[in-house]
Amino acid sequence: MADVLIQSVTKRYGTVTVVPSLDLHIPEGSFTVLVGPSGCGKSTLLRMIAGLESVSDGKISIGGQDITHVAPSKRGVAMVFQSYALYPHMTVAENIGFGLRLAGIPKADMDERVREVAGILQLGPLLERRPKQLSGGQRQRVAIGRAIVRKPKVFLFDEPLSNLDAALRAQMRVELSELHERLGSTMVYVTHDQVEAMTMADQIVVLNKGNIEQVGAPMDLYRQPATPFVAGFIGSPKMNFIDGAIAREFGGDLVGIRPEHVTLSQHEGRWPATVRHAEHLGGETLVHLDSPVAGRLTAKVSGDIDAAPGASVFATPGGAGLHVFADGQRVLT
Amino acid sequence: MYLQMGNVSLPDKSAAQRFEKMAGACGIDRPVHAARTGYHTP
């Protein structure tokens, strides 16, 4: 177990700078999620920590040791890929134990560690199967098992759940969080899915165009986004943004309101609006509105309300849920 | 062909070096070297 320190790390491909000078501390034992849209540099950063990409400038340390130019296999990291990268001709036990075998670990020790890992990941009954006889979730657990068995200082996950269906992703999110609690290891996890970031991380790093927009605990980013980008990226459904006269009224050039902080009334309220569409999710309803004053809005209301397209309503923002921005930064209120 | 390891085809040395790095990041140390020296032949 160790912390990861990234100091002034830059990545260039020829004349194109993908990651400008970036500084980040990943505390020992944390579950840090790097999140951002495609092309934001999150996978490049993870691959630089793994040693799969060279660093153009700067320094990466793990547990106080400079590993910037150390080979991937000597960094004390273990990476789990989206594509599993298992050997199809080997059994589950052979896949998990392969790294130990090449490292010259005696067979008895190797078997014991494989059994121990299989127990943690509930792979015991599957040890003699081959990857093609497993489901996607089971294959991903084998890839995780192969990472755990080497007892790395840092686990690196590169969008490991992207190939799984929605139900399995939800299950694996819980399993990975439980695994982190059990092992207490430093884990760095890359995803473009803000739900994965919010549910698993104890530290989220939001990246945009190679720059860090904000670092913090999930609920801190949700409650106090530093920039409109973070405000729009974290939270589902997406935050409503209003500019112009309404924003100036609040002392900024942009105001953000989360859909759950917009209340609707048929008789009175701040902004008149027309219902465009209602999405009935069972326990709650997403109402999409057009307001001549505030523009397009989404309101998230509890229960299955009756909101027919074309109906006239009033939308009112909740005072505590207002996020005011000026010049791309949060205005402290 | 530089090396065939199970389903993994490594046409040349640079492909083998890339594979070795990927495996290293997964915690598998030098599988190509092991296969070429006969220590491990998948």
CSV table of C-alpha atoms in Angstrom, one decimal:
chain,number,residue,atom,x,y,z
A,1,MET,CA,0.0,0.0,0.0
A,2,ALA,CA,1.4,3.4,-1.0
A,3,ASP,CA,0.4,6.9,-2.1
A,4,VAL,CA,0.9,8.2,-5.6
A,5,LEU,CA,2.4,11.6,-6.2
A,6,ILE,CA,2.2,13.2,-9.7
A,7,GLN,CA,4.4,16.3,-10.0
A,8,SER,CA,4.3,18.6,-13.1
A,9,VAL,CA,3.6,15.6,-15.3
A,10,THR,CA,3.2,16.4,-19.0
A,11,LYS,CA,2.4,14.2,-22.0
A,12,ARG,CA,3.1,15.3,-25.5
A,13,TYR,CA,2.7,13.4,-28.8
A,14,GLY,CA,4.9,15.3,-31.2
A,15,THR,CA,3.8,18.9,-31.1
A,16,VAL,CA,0.4,18.0,-29.5
A,17,THR,CA,0.2,18.3,-25.7
A,18,VAL,CA,-2.4,15.9,-24.4
A,19,VAL,CA,-1.7,16.5,-20.7
A,20,PRO,CA,-0.3,19.9,-19.8
A,21,SER,CA,1.7,20.1,-16.5
A,22,LEU,CA,-0.4,18.2,-14.0
A,23,ASP,CA,-0.1,17.8,-10.2
A,24,LEU,CA,-2.0,15.3,-8.2
A,25,HIS,CA,-1.7,13.5,-4.9
A,26,ILE,CA,-3.5,10.1,-4.5
A,27,PRO,CA,-3.5,9.3,-0.8
A,28,GLU,CA,-2.5,5.9,0.5
A,29,GLY,CA,-5.5,3.6,0.8
A,30,SER,CA,-7.8,5.9,-1.1
A,31,PHE,CA,-10.2,4.9,-3.9
A,32,THR,CA,-9.5,7.7,-6.4
A,33,VAL,CA,-11.6,8.0,-9.5
A,34,LEU,CA,-10.3,9.9,-12.6
A,35,VAL,CA,-13.4,11.0,-14.5
A,36,GLY,CA,-14.0,13.1,-17.5
A,37,PRO,CA,-15.3,12.9,-21.1
A,38,SER,CA,-13.6,11.0,-23.9
A,39,GLY,CA,-10.2,12.6,-24.8
A,40,CYS,CA,-9.8,14.4,-21.4
A,41,GLY,CA,-6.5,12.6,-20.7
A,42,LYS,CA,-7.7,10.3,-17.9
A,43,SER,CA,-6.6,7.0,-19.5
A,44,THR,CA,-3.3,8.6,-20.6
A,45,LEU,CA,-2.7,9.6,-17.0
A,46,LEU,CA,-3.4,6.1,-15.7
A,47,ARG,CA,-1.2,4.6,-18.4
A,48,MET,CA,1.6,6.9,-17.3
A,49,ILE,CA,1.2,5.7,-13.7
A,50,ALA,CA,1.3,2.1,-15.0
A,51,GLY,CA,4.3,2.8,-17.2
A,52,LEU,CA,2.5,2.0,-20.5
A,53,GLU,CA,3.1,5.6,-21.7
A,54,SER,CA,6.3,7.5,-21.2
A,55,VAL,CA,6.2,10.8,-19.3
A,56,SER,CA,7.3,13.8,-21.5
A,57,ASP,CA,8.2,15.9,-18.4
A,58,GLY,CA,7.7,15.7,-14.7
A,59,LYS,CA,7.9,13.0,-12.1
A,60,ILE,CA,5.7,10.2,-10.7
A,61,SER,CA,6.4,8.6,-7.3
A,62,ILE,CA,4.8,5.6,-5.6
A,63,GLY,CA,5.3,5.3,-1.9
A,64,GLY,CA,8.0,8.0,-2.1
A,65,GLN,CA,10.0,6.2,-4.8
A,66,ASP,CA,10.5,7.9,-8.1
A,67,ILE,CA,9.1,5.4,-10.7
A,68,THR,CA,9.0,7.7,-13.7
A,69,HIS,CA,11.4,5.7,-15.8
A,70,VAL,CA,10.9,2.3,-14.1
A,71,ALA,CA,9.5,-0.7,-16.2
A,72,PRO,CA,5.8,-1.4,-15.6
A,73,SER,CA,6.5,-4.8,-14.0
A,74,LYS,CA,8.8,-3.2,-11.4
A,75,ARG,CA,6.5,-0.4,-10.2
A,76,GLY,CA,4.4,-2.5,-7.8
A,77,VAL,CA,1.2,-1.7,-9.7
A,78,ALA,CA,-1.4,-4.1,-11.1
A,79,MET,CA,-3.7,-3.0,-13.8
A,80,VAL,CA,-7.2,-4.3,-14.7
A,81,PHE,CA,-8.3,-3.6,-18.3
A,82,GLN,CA,-11.7,-3.2,-19.8
A,83,SER,CA,-11.0,-6.2,-22.1
A,84,TYR,CA,-9.9,-8.5,-19.2
A,85,ALA,CA,-6.7,-9.6,-21.1
A,86,LEU,CA,-7.0,-13.2,-19.9
A,87,TYR,CA,-5.3,-16.2,-21.5
A,88,PRO,CA,-8.1,-18.2,-23.0
A,89,HIS,CA,-6.2,-21.5,-23.0
A,90,MET,CA,-5.5,-21.3,-19.2
A,91,THR,CA,-7.9,-22.1,-16.4
A,92,VAL,CA,-9.0,-19.5,-13.9
A,93,ALA,CA,-6.4,-20.8,-11.4
A,94,GLU,CA,-3.7,-20.7,-14.0
A,95,ASN,CA,-4.6,-17.2,-15.1
A,96,ILE,CA,-4.6,-15.9,-11.5
A,97,GLY,CA,-1.4,-17.7,-10.7
A,98,PHE,CA,0.5,-17.0,-13.9
A,99,GLY,CA,2.3,-13.9,-12.6
A,100,LEU,CA,3.4,-15.8,-9.5
A,101,ARG,CA,4.6,-18.7,-11.6
A,102,LEU,CA,6.8,-16.4,-13.8
A,103,ALA,CA,8.1,-14.7,-10.6
A,104,GLY,CA,9.3,-18.1,-9.4
A,105,ILE,CA,7.0,-18.5,-6.4
A,106,PRO,CA,7.0,-22.1,-5.2
A,107,LYS,CA,3.9,-24.1,-6.3
A,108,ALA,CA,2.6,-24.7,-2.8
A,109,ASP,CA,2.7,-20.9,-1.9
A,110,MET,CA,1.2,-20.1,-5.3
A,111,ASP,CA,-1.7,-22.5,-4.8
A,112,GLU,CA,-2.4,-21.1,-1.4
A,113,ARG,CA,-2.4,-17.5,-2.6
A,114,VAL,CA,-4.6,-18.4,-5.6
A,115,ARG,CA,-7.1,-20.1,-3.3
A,116,GLU,CA,-7.1,-17.1,-0.9
A,117,VAL,CA,-7.8,-14.7,-3.8
A,118,ALA,CA,-10.4,-17.0,-5.2
A,119,GLY,CA,-12.1,-17.0,-1.8
A,120,ILE,CA,-12.1,-13.2,-1.7
A,121,LEU,CA,-13.6,-12.9,-5.1
A,122,GLN,CA,-16.0,-15.9,-4.8
A,123,LEU,CA,-14.2,-17.7,-7.7
A,124,GLY,CA,-13.5,-21.0,-5.7
A,125,PRO,CA,-16.0,-23.2,-7.7
A,126,LEU,CA,-14.7,-21.8,-11.0
A,127,LEU,CA,-11.0,-22.3,-10.6
A,128,GLU,CA,-10.8,-25.2,-13.2
A,129,ARG,CA,-12.9,-23.4,-15.8
A,130,ARG,CA,-11.5,-21.5,-18.8
A,131,PRO,CA,-12.4,-17.9,-19.5
A,132,LYS,CA,-14.9,-18.8,-22.3
A,133,GLN,CA,-16.9,-20.7,-19.8
A,134,LEU,CA,-17.4,-17.6,-17.6
A,135,SER,CA,-19.8,-14.7,-17.7
A,136,GLY,CA,-18.4,-11.1,-18.3
A,137,GLY,CA,-18.6,-10.3,-14.6
A,138,GLN,CA,-16.8,-13.6,-13.7
A,139,ARG,CA,-14.0,-12.9,-16.2
A,140,GLN,CA,-13.6,-9.4,-14.8
A,141,ARG,CA,-13.3,-10.9,-11.3
A,142,VAL,CA,-10.5,-13.2,-12.6
A,143,ALA,CA,-8.7,-10.2,-14.0
A,144,ILE,CA,-9.0,-8.5,-10.6
A,145,GLY,CA,-7.8,-11.7,-8.9
A,146,ARG,CA,-4.7,-11.7,-11.1
A,147,ALA,CA,-4.1,-8.2,-9.9
A,148,ILE,CA,-4.7,-8.9,-6.2
A,149,VAL,CA,-2.5,-12.0,-6.1
A,150,ARG,CA,0.7,-10.1,-6.7
A,151,LYS,CA,-0.1,-7.9,-3.6
A,152,PRO,CA,0.6,-4.7,-5.5
A,153,LYS,CA,1.1,-1.3,-3.9
A,154,VAL,CA,-1.4,0.3,-6.2
A,155,PHE,CA,-4.3,-1.1,-8.2
A,156,LEU,CA,-5.1,0.6,-11.5
A,157,PHE,CA,-8.5,0.1,-13.2
A,158,ASP,CA,-9.1,1.3,-16.8
A,159,GLU,CA,-12.8,1.4,-17.3
A,160,PRO,CA,-13.2,-2.2,-16.1
A,161,LEU,CA,-17.0,-2.2,-16.1
A,162,SER,CA,-17.6,-0.8,-19.6
A,163,ASN,CA,-18.2,-4.1,-21.2
A,164,LEU,CA,-20.8,-5.3,-18.7
A,165,ASP,CA,-24.5,-4.8,-18.9
A,166,ALA,CA,-26.2,-2.3,-16.6
A,167,ALA,CA,-27.3,-4.8,-13.9
A,168,LEU,CA,-23.9,-6.4,-13.7
A,169,ARG,CA,-22.2,-3.0,-13.6
A,170,ALA,CA,-24.3,-2.1,-10.6
A,171,GLN,CA,-23.4,-5.3,-8.9
A,172,MET,CA,-19.7,-5.0,-9.7
A,173,ARG,CA,-19.7,-1.4,-8.4
A,174,VAL,CA,-20.7,-2.8,-5.0
A,175,GLU,CA,-18.2,-5.6,-5.2
A,176,LEU,CA,-15.3,-3.3,-6.0
A,177,SER,CA,-16.2,-1.0,-3.2
A,178,GLU,CA,-16.4,-3.9,-0.8
A,179,LEU,CA,-13.0,-5.2,-2.1
A,180,HIS,CA,-11.5,-1.8,-1.4
A,181,GLU,CA,-12.8,-1.8,2.1
A,182,ARG,CA,-11.5,-5.3,2.7
A,183,LEU,CA,-8.0,-4.8,1.2
A,184,GLY,CA,-7.6,-1.1,2.2
A,185,SER,CA,-5.3,-0.7,-0.9
A,186,THR,CA,-4.7,2.4,-3.0
A,187,MET,CA,-6.9,2.2,-6.0
A,188,VAL,CA,-7.0,4.4,-9.0
A,189,TYR,CA,-10.0,4.0,-11.3
A,190,VAL,CA,-10.7,5.6,-14.6
A,191,THR,CA,-14.2,6.0,-16.0
A,192,HIS,CA,-16.3,8.3,-18.1
A,193,ASP,CA,-19.4,7.3,-16.0
A,194,GLN,CA,-20.1,9.9,-13.3
A,195,VAL,CA,-22.3,7.3,-11.5
A,196,GLU,CA,-19.4,5.0,-11.0
A,197,ALA,CA,-17.3,8.0,-9.8
A,198,MET,CA,-20.0,9.1,-7.3
A,199,THR,CA,-20.7,5.7,-5.9
A,200,MET,CA,-17.2,4.2,-5.5
A,201,ALA,CA,-14.8,7.1,-5.0
A,202,ASP,CA,-13.6,8.7,-1.8
A,203,GLN,CA,-11.7,11.1,-4.0
A,204,ILE,CA,-12.9,12.2,-7.5
A,205,VAL,CA,-10.6,14.0,-9.9
A,206,VAL,CA,-12.5,15.7,-12.7
A,207,LEU,CA,-10.4,16.1,-15.9
A,208,ASN,CA,-11.2,18.3,-18.9
A,209,LYS,CA,-8.8,18.7,-21.8
A,210,GLY,CA,-5.9,17.3,-19.8
A,211,ASN,CA,-6.4,19.7,-16.9
A,212,ILE,CA,-7.7,19.0,-13.5
A,213,GLU,CA,-11.0,20.9,-13.0
A,214,GLN,CA,-11.5,19.9,-9.4
A,215,VAL,CA,-10.4,17.3,-6.8
A,216,GLY,CA,-12.6,16.4,-3.9
A,217,ALA,CA,-15.0,14.0,-2.1
A,218,PRO,CA,-18.0,13.0,-4.2
A,219,MET,CA,-20.6,15.0,-2.2
A,220,ASP,CA,-18.3,18.1,-2.1
A,221,LEU,CA,-18.1,18.1,-5.9
A,222,TYR,CA,-21.9,17.6,-6.0
A,223,ARG,CA,-22.7,20.4,-3.5
A,224,GLN,CA,-19.9,22.8,-4.4
A,225,PRO,CA,-18.7,22.4,-8.0
A,226,ALA,CA,-15.8,24.8,-8.6
A,227,THR,CA,-16.6,25.3,-12.3
A,228,PRO,CA,-19.6,25.0,-14.7
A,229,PHE,CA,-17.9,22.0,-16.3
A,230,VAL,CA,-17.8,20.1,-13.0
A,231,ALA,CA,-21.4,21.2,-12.2
A,232,GLY,CA,-22.5,19.9,-15.5
A,233,PHE,CA,-20.5,16.6,-15.4
A,234,ILE,CA,-21.3,15.5,-11.8
A,235,GLY,CA,-25.0,14.7,-11.1
A,236,SER,CA,-27.7,13.0,-13.1
A,237,PRO,CA,-29.8,14.3,-14.7
A,238,LYS,CA,-27.6,17.1,-15.7
A,239,MET,CA,-27.7,20.5,-14.0
A,240,ASN,CA,-29.8,23.3,-15.6
A,241,PHE,CA,-27.8,26.3,-16.6
A,242,ILE,CA,-29.2,29.8,-17.1
A,243,ASP,CA,-27.3,32.9,-18.3
A,244,GLY,CA,-28.3,36.4,-19.2
A,245,ALA,CA,-30.4,38.6,-17.0
A,246,ILE,CA,-31.4,35.9,-14.5
A,247,ALA,CA,-27.7,35.1,-13.9
A,248,ARG,CA,-26.8,38.8,-13.4
A,249,GLU,CA,-29.7,39.0,-10.9
A,250,PHE,CA,-27.7,36.5,-8.8
A,251,GLY,CA,-24.4,38.2,-9.2
A,252,GLY,CA,-22.8,36.0,-11.9
A,253,ASP,CA,-22.8,35.3,-15.6
A,254,LEU,CA,-24.2,31.8,-15.2
A,255,VAL,CA,-26.5,30.1,-12.7
A,256,GLY,CA,-26.8,26.4,-12.2
A,257,ILE,CA,-29.8,24.6,-10.6
A,258,ARG,CA,-30.0,20.9,-10.2
A,259,PRO,CA,-33.2,19.3,-11.5
A,260,GLU,CA,-34.0,18.1,-7.9
A,261,HIS,CA,-33.9,21.7,-6.7
A,262,VAL,CA,-36.6,22.9,-9.2
A,263,THR,CA,-40.1,22.8,-7.8
A,264,LEU,CA,-43.2,22.9,-10.0
A,265,SER,CA,-46.6,24.4,-9.3
A,266,GLN,CA,-49.7,24.7,-11.5
A,267,HIS,CA,-50.7,28.0,-10.0
A,268,GLU,CA,-47.7,30.1,-8.9
A,269,GLY,CA,-44.0,30.3,-9.1
A,270,ARG,CA,-41.0,32.2,-10.4
A,271,TRP,CA,-40.8,31.2,-14.0
A,272,PRO,CA,-43.7,30.3,-16.2
A,273,ALA,CA,-43.0,27.3,-18.4
A,274,THR,CA,-44.6,24.8,-20.7
A,275,VAL,CA,-44.2,21.0,-20.3
A,276,ARG,CA,-42.3,19.5,-23.3
A,277,HIS,CA,-42.1,15.9,-22.1
A,278,ALA,CA,-42.3,13.9,-18.9
A,279,GLU,CA,-40.3,10.8,-18.1
A,280,HIS,CA,-42.0,8.6,-15.6
A,281,LEU,CA,-39.4,6.6,-13.7
A,282,GLY,CA,-41.7,5.2,-11.1
A,283,GLY,CA,-40.6,6.8,-7.8
A,284,GLU,CA,-39.9,10.1,-9.5
A,285,THR,CA,-40.6,12.0,-12.7
A,286,LEU,CA,-38.3,14.0,-14.9
A,287,VAL,CA,-40.3,16.9,-16.4
A,288,HIS,CA,-38.6,18.7,-19.3
A,289,LEU,CA,-39.8,22.3,-19.7
A,290,ASP,CA,-39.6,25.3,-22.0
A,291,SER,CA,-39.6,28.6,-20.2
A,292,PRO,CA,-39.8,32.0,-22.0
A,293,VAL,CA,-37.8,33.5,-19.1
A,294,ALA,CA,-35.3,30.7,-18.1
A,295,GLY,CA,-35.0,28.7,-21.3
A,296,ARG,CA,-35.0,24.9,-21.3
A,297,LEU,CA,-35.2,23.3,-17.8
A,298,THR,CA,-35.5,19.9,-16.3
A,299,ALA,CA,-37.3,19.3,-13.0
A,300,LYS,CA,-37.0,16.1,-11.0
A,301,VAL,CA,-40.0,15.7,-8.8
A,302,SER,CA,-41.0,12.8,-6.5
A,303,GLY,CA,-43.8,10.5,-7.4
A,304,ASP,CA,-45.6,9.9,-10.7
A,305,ILE,CA,-47.1,13.4,-11.3
A,306,ASP,CA,-49.5,14.2,-14.1
A,307,ALA,CA,-47.6,16.5,-16.5
A,308,ALA,CA,-49.0,16.3,-20.0
A,309,PRO,CA,-47.0,17.9,-22.9
A,310,GLY,CA,-48.2,21.4,-23.5
A,311,ALA,CA,-49.4,22.0,-19.9
A,312,SER,CA,-48.7,25.3,-18.3
A,313,VAL,CA,-46.8,25.3,-15.0
A,314,PHE,CA,-44.5,27.5,-12.9
A,315,ALA,CA,-40.9,26.5,-12.0
A,316,THR,CA,-39.2,27.8,-8.9
A,317,PRO,CA,-35.6,27.3,-8.0
A,318,GLY,CA,-34.7,26.2,-4.5
A,319,GLY,CA,-32.6,28.9,-2.8
A,320,ALA,CA,-30.0,26.4,-1.4
A,321,GLY,CA,-29.6,24.7,-4.7
A,322,LEU,CA,-28.4,27.7,-6.7
A,323,HIS,CA,-24.8,27.6,-8.0
A,324,VAL,CA,-23.6,30.9,-9.3
A,325,PHE,CA,-20.6,31.2,-11.6
A,326,ALA,CA,-18.7,34.2,-13.1
A,327,ASP,CA,-15.8,33.9,-15.6
A,328,GLY,CA,-15.9,30.1,-15.4
A,329,GLN,CA,-15.5,29.9,-11.6
A,330,ARG,CA,-17.8,29.5,-8.7
A,331,VAL,CA,-18.8,32.7,-7.0
A,332,LEU,CA,-18.6,32.2,-3.2
A,333,THR,CA,-21.9,33.0,-1.6
B,1,MET,CA,6.1,-14.5,-36.8
B,2,TYR,CA,8.2,-13.5,-33.8
B,3,LEU,CA,6.2,-15.5,-31.3
B,4,GLN,CA,2.8,-17.2,-30.9
B,5,MET,CA,1.6,-17.4,-27.3
B,6,GLY,CA,-1.7,-19.2,-27.1
B,7,ASN,CA,-4.1,-16.8,-28.9
B,8,VAL,CA,-1.5,-13.9,-28.8
B,9,SER,CA,0.3,-13.4,-32.1
B,10,LEU,CA,3.4,-11.3,-31.8
B,11,PRO,CA,4.6,-10.5,-35.4
B,12,ASP,CA,7.8,-8.7,-34.5
B,13,LYS,CA,10.0,-7.6,-31.6
B,14,SER,CA,8.3,-4.2,-31.1
B,15,ALA,CA,4.9,-6.0,-30.7
B,16,ALA,CA,6.5,-8.3,-28.2
B,17,GLN,CA,7.9,-5.4,-26.3
B,18,ARG,CA,4.5,-3.7,-26.2
B,19,PHE,CA,2.9,-7.0,-25.0
B,20,GLU,CA,5.5,-7.4,-22.3
B,21,LYS,CA,4.8,-3.9,-21.0
B,22,MET,CA,1.0,-4.5,-20.9
B,23,ALA,CA,1.6,-7.8,-19.1
B,24,GLY,CA,4.0,-6.1,-16.7
B,25,ALA,CA,1.3,-3.6,-15.8
B,26,CYS,CA,-1.0,-6.5,-15.0
B,27,GLY,CA,1.6,-7.9,-12.7
B,28,ILE,CA,2.9,-10.6,-15.1
B,29,ASP,CA,6.7,-10.3,-15.4
B,30,ARG,CA,8.3,-11.0,-18.7
B,31,PRO,CA,6.0,-13.6,-20.3
B,32,VAL,CA,7.6,-13.2,-23.7
B,33,HIS,CA,11.0,-13.8,-22.3
B,34,ALA,CA,9.7,-16.8,-20.4
B,35,ALA,CA,8.1,-18.3,-23.5
B,36,ARG,CA,11.2,-17.7,-25.7
B,37,THR,CA,13.5,-19.3,-23.2
B,38,GLY,CA,11.2,-22.3,-22.8
B,39,TYR,CA,10.4,-21.6,-19.1
B,40,HIS,CA,6.8,-21.2,-20.1
B,41,THR,CA,5.2,-22.2,-23.4
B,42,PRO,CA,1.5,-21.6,-23.5
